[in-house]
PDB file of C-alpha atoms in Angstrom:
ATOM      1  CA  MET D   1     -56.586 104.419-106.511  1.00  0.00           C
ATOM      2  CA  THR D   2     -57.855 100.910-108.063  1.00  0.00           C
ATOM      3  CA  LYS D   3     -55.533  99.351-110.603  1.00  0.00           C
ATOM      4  CA  THR D   4     -56.710  97.684-113.859  1.00  0.00           C
ATOM      5  CA  PRO D   5     -55.000  94.444-113.672  1.00  0.00           C
ATOM      6  CA  THR D   6     -53.517  93.398-116.847  1.00  0.00           C
ATOM      7  CA  PRO D   7     -54.857  90.691-119.177  1.00  0.00           C
ATOM      8  CA  ALA D   8     -52.997  87.317-118.914  1.00  0.00           C
ATOM      9  CA  PRO D   9     -51.282  86.295-122.487  1.00  0.00           C
ATOM     10  CA  ASP D  10     -53.494  84.067-124.494  1.00  0.00           C
ATOM     11  CA  ALA D  11     -52.924  80.561-122.778  1.00  0.00           C
ATOM     12  CA  VAL D  12     -53.185  79.361-126.709  1.00  0.00           C
ATOM     13  CA  SER D  13     -50.532  80.809-128.647  1.00  0.00           C
ATOM     14  CA  ALA D  14     -49.275  80.760-132.220  1.00  0.00           C
ATOM     15  CA  ASP D  15     -47.469  77.165-131.186  1.00  0.00           C
ATOM     16  CA  SER D  16     -50.128  75.856-129.355  1.00  0.00           C
ATOM     17  CA  ALA D  17     -53.312  76.756-131.812  1.00  0.00           C
ATOM     18  CA  ASP D  18     -50.655  75.082-134.398  1.00  0.00           C
ATOM     19  CA  GLU D  19     -50.281  71.887-131.951  1.00  0.00           C
ATOM     20  CA  ILE D  20     -53.613  71.494-131.251  1.00  0.00           C
ATOM     21  CA  ALA D  21     -53.758  72.047-135.786  1.00  0.00           C
ATOM     22  CA  GLU D  22     -51.731  68.804-136.240  1.00  0.00           C
ATOM     23  CA  LEU D  23     -53.826  66.667-133.705  1.00  0.00           C
ATOM     24  CA  THR D  24     -55.969  64.432-135.153  1.00  0.00           C
ATOM     25  CA  PHE D  25     -60.110  64.156-133.971  1.00  0.00           C
ATOM     26  CA  ASP D  26     -59.060  61.288-131.613  1.00  0.00           C
ATOM     27  CA  LYS D  27     -55.957  62.859-129.737  1.00  0.00           C
ATOM     28  CA  ALA D  28     -57.897  66.348-129.726  1.00  0.00           C
ATOM     29  CA  LEU D  29     -61.005  64.636-128.122  1.00  0.00           C
ATOM     30  CA  ASP D  30     -58.964  62.561-125.811  1.00  0.00           C
ATOM     31  CA  GLU D  31     -57.021  65.790-124.138  1.00  0.00           C
ATOM     32  CA  LEU D  32     -60.555  67.398-124.142  1.00  0.00           C
ATOM     33  CA  ARG D  33     -62.470  65.012-122.112  1.00  0.00           C
ATOM     34  CA  ASP D  34     -58.964  65.316-120.117  1.00  0.00           C
ATOM     35  CA  VAL D  35     -59.282  69.258-120.304  1.00  0.00           C
ATOM     36  CA  VAL D  36     -63.310  69.451-119.334  1.00  0.00           C
ATOM     37  CA  ALA D  37     -62.859  66.279-116.312  1.00  0.00           C
ATOM     38  CA  LYS D  38     -59.913  68.407-114.278  1.00  0.00           C
ATOM     39  CA  LEU D  39     -62.438  71.562-114.961  1.00  0.00           C
ATOM     40  CA  GLU D  40     -65.017  69.374-113.188  1.00  0.00           C
ATOM     41  CA  GLU D  41     -63.364  68.090-110.304  1.00  0.00           C
ATOM     42  CA  GLY D  42     -62.764  71.898-109.201  1.00  0.00           C
ATOM     43  CA  GLY D  43     -60.345  73.207-106.771  1.00  0.00           C
ATOM     44  CA  LEU D  44     -58.059  75.262-109.149  1.00  0.00           C
ATOM     45  CA  PRO D  45     -57.819  78.469-108.294  1.00  0.00           C
ATOM     46  CA  LEU D  46     -60.076  80.804-110.895  1.00  0.00           C
ATOM     47  CA  GLU D  47     -56.857  82.259-112.436  1.00  0.00           C
ATOM     48  CA  GLU D  48     -55.562  78.650-113.236  1.00  0.00           C
ATOM     49  CA  SER D  49     -58.656  77.846-114.790  1.00  0.00           C
ATOM     50  CA  ILE D  50     -58.919  79.975-117.194  1.00  0.00           C
ATOM     51  CA  ALA D  51     -55.529  78.692-118.863  1.00  0.00           C
ATOM     52  CA  PRO D  52     -57.154  75.163-119.125  1.00  0.00           C
ATOM     53  CA  TYR D  53     -60.424  76.359-120.615  1.00  0.00           C
ATOM     54  CA  GLU D  54     -59.263  78.509-123.025  1.00  0.00           C
ATOM     55  CA  ARG D  55     -57.745  76.025-124.823  1.00  0.00           C
ATOM     56  CA  GLY D  56     -60.762  73.180-124.098  1.00  0.00           C
ATOM     57  CA  ALA D  57     -62.375  75.931-125.999  1.00  0.00           C
ATOM     58  CA  ALA D  58     -59.819  75.597-128.678  1.00  0.00           C
ATOM     59  CA  LEU D  59     -59.755  71.772-128.739  1.00  0.00           C
ATOM     60  CA  HIS D  60     -63.591  71.801-129.381  1.00  0.00           C
ATOM     61  CA  GLU D  61     -63.113  74.106-131.761  1.00  0.00           C
ATOM     62  CA  HIS D  62     -60.756  72.004-134.214  1.00  0.00           C
ATOM     63  CA  CYS D  63     -62.410  68.856-132.932  1.00  0.00           C
ATOM     64  CA  GLY D  64     -65.963  70.806-134.506  1.00  0.00           C
ATOM     65  CA  THR D  65     -63.850  71.822-137.713  1.00  0.00           C
ATOM     66  CA  LEU D  66     -62.459  68.082-138.026  1.00  0.00           C
ATOM     67  CA  LEU D  67     -66.165  66.728-137.151  1.00  0.00           C
ATOM     68  CA  ASP D  68     -67.419  69.460-140.534  1.00  0.00           C
ATOM     69  CA  ALA D  69     -65.048  68.836-142.700  1.00  0.00           C
ATOM     70  CA  ALA D  70     -65.809  64.235-142.333  1.00  0.00           C
ATOM     71  CA  GLU D  71     -69.430  65.186-142.947  1.00  0.00           C
ATOM     72  CA  LEU D  72     -68.488  67.023-146.301  1.00  0.00           C
ATOM     73  CA  ARG D  73     -66.787  64.408-147.585  1.00  0.00           C
ATOM     74  CA  VAL D  74     -69.523  61.775-146.221  1.00  0.00           C
ATOM     75  CA  GLN D  75     -72.251  63.747-148.176  1.00  0.00           C
ATOM     76  CA  ARG D  76     -69.998  64.297-151.243  1.00  0.00           C
ATOM     77  CA  LEU D  77     -69.284  60.466-151.049  1.00  0.00           C
ATOM     78  CA  VAL D  78     -73.202  59.755-150.916  1.00  0.00           C
ATOM     79  CA  ASP D  79     -74.028  62.218-153.739  1.00  0.00           C
ATOM     80  CA  GLY D  80     -70.990  61.141-156.057  1.00  0.00           C
ATOM     81  CA  GLY D  81     -73.023  57.075-155.510  1.00  0.00           C
ATOM     82  CA  GLY D  82     -75.013  58.191-158.801  1.00  0.00           C
ATOM     83  CA  GLY D  83     -78.733  58.548-156.550  1.00  0.00           C
ATOM     84  CA  ALA D  84     -80.520  60.713-154.897  1.00  0.00           C
ATOM     85  CA  PRO D  85     -78.705  62.398-151.697  1.00  0.00           C
ATOM     86  CA  ARG D  86     -79.575  60.065-148.396  1.00  0.00           C
ATOM     87  CA  VAL D  87     -79.543  61.053-145.070  1.00  0.00           C
ATOM     88  CA  MET D  88     -77.982  57.884-143.181  1.00  0.00           C
ATOM     89  CA  ASP D  89     -78.386  57.069-139.742  1.00  0.00           C
ATOM     90  CA  LEU D  90     -75.265  55.800-138.856  1.00  0.00           C
ATOM     91  CA  ARG D  91     -75.950  55.029-135.165  1.00  0.00           C
ATOM     92  CA  PRO D  92     -74.500  51.988-133.801  1.00  0.00           C
ATOM     93  CA  GLU D  93     -77.924  50.708-132.505  1.00  0.00           C
ATOM     94  CA  ASP D  94     -79.037  50.410-136.145  1.00  0.00           C
ATOM     95  CA  GLY D  95     -77.265  51.277-138.911  1.00  0.00           C
ATOM     96  CA  ASP D  96     -80.304  50.964-141.539  1.00  0.00           C
ATOM     97  CA  GLU D  97     -80.964  54.896-143.369  1.00  0.00           C
ATOM     98  CA  VAL D  98     -83.418  57.175-143.107  1.00  0.00           C
TER      99      VAL D  98
END
């Protein structure tokens, strides 16, 4: 008879989630890059890969939330400028409006 494995506790506990929520975008992105690099290196057993993967997923979600909030703020500034809303191309190579 095979024994069903018990699930491991979530790597992103309530305390960890609170800590991630306090990170600035830049710090969260830096940590996410570190997590991705560590996972891409390989060499970790599956069980040891799960925790950083879960943290990376939480960091990715946090970065997405912060980006969405920043986009909304910028859109409100553009809309509040008195004119019609404009789509702006903010790529570094050309700052021209589209």
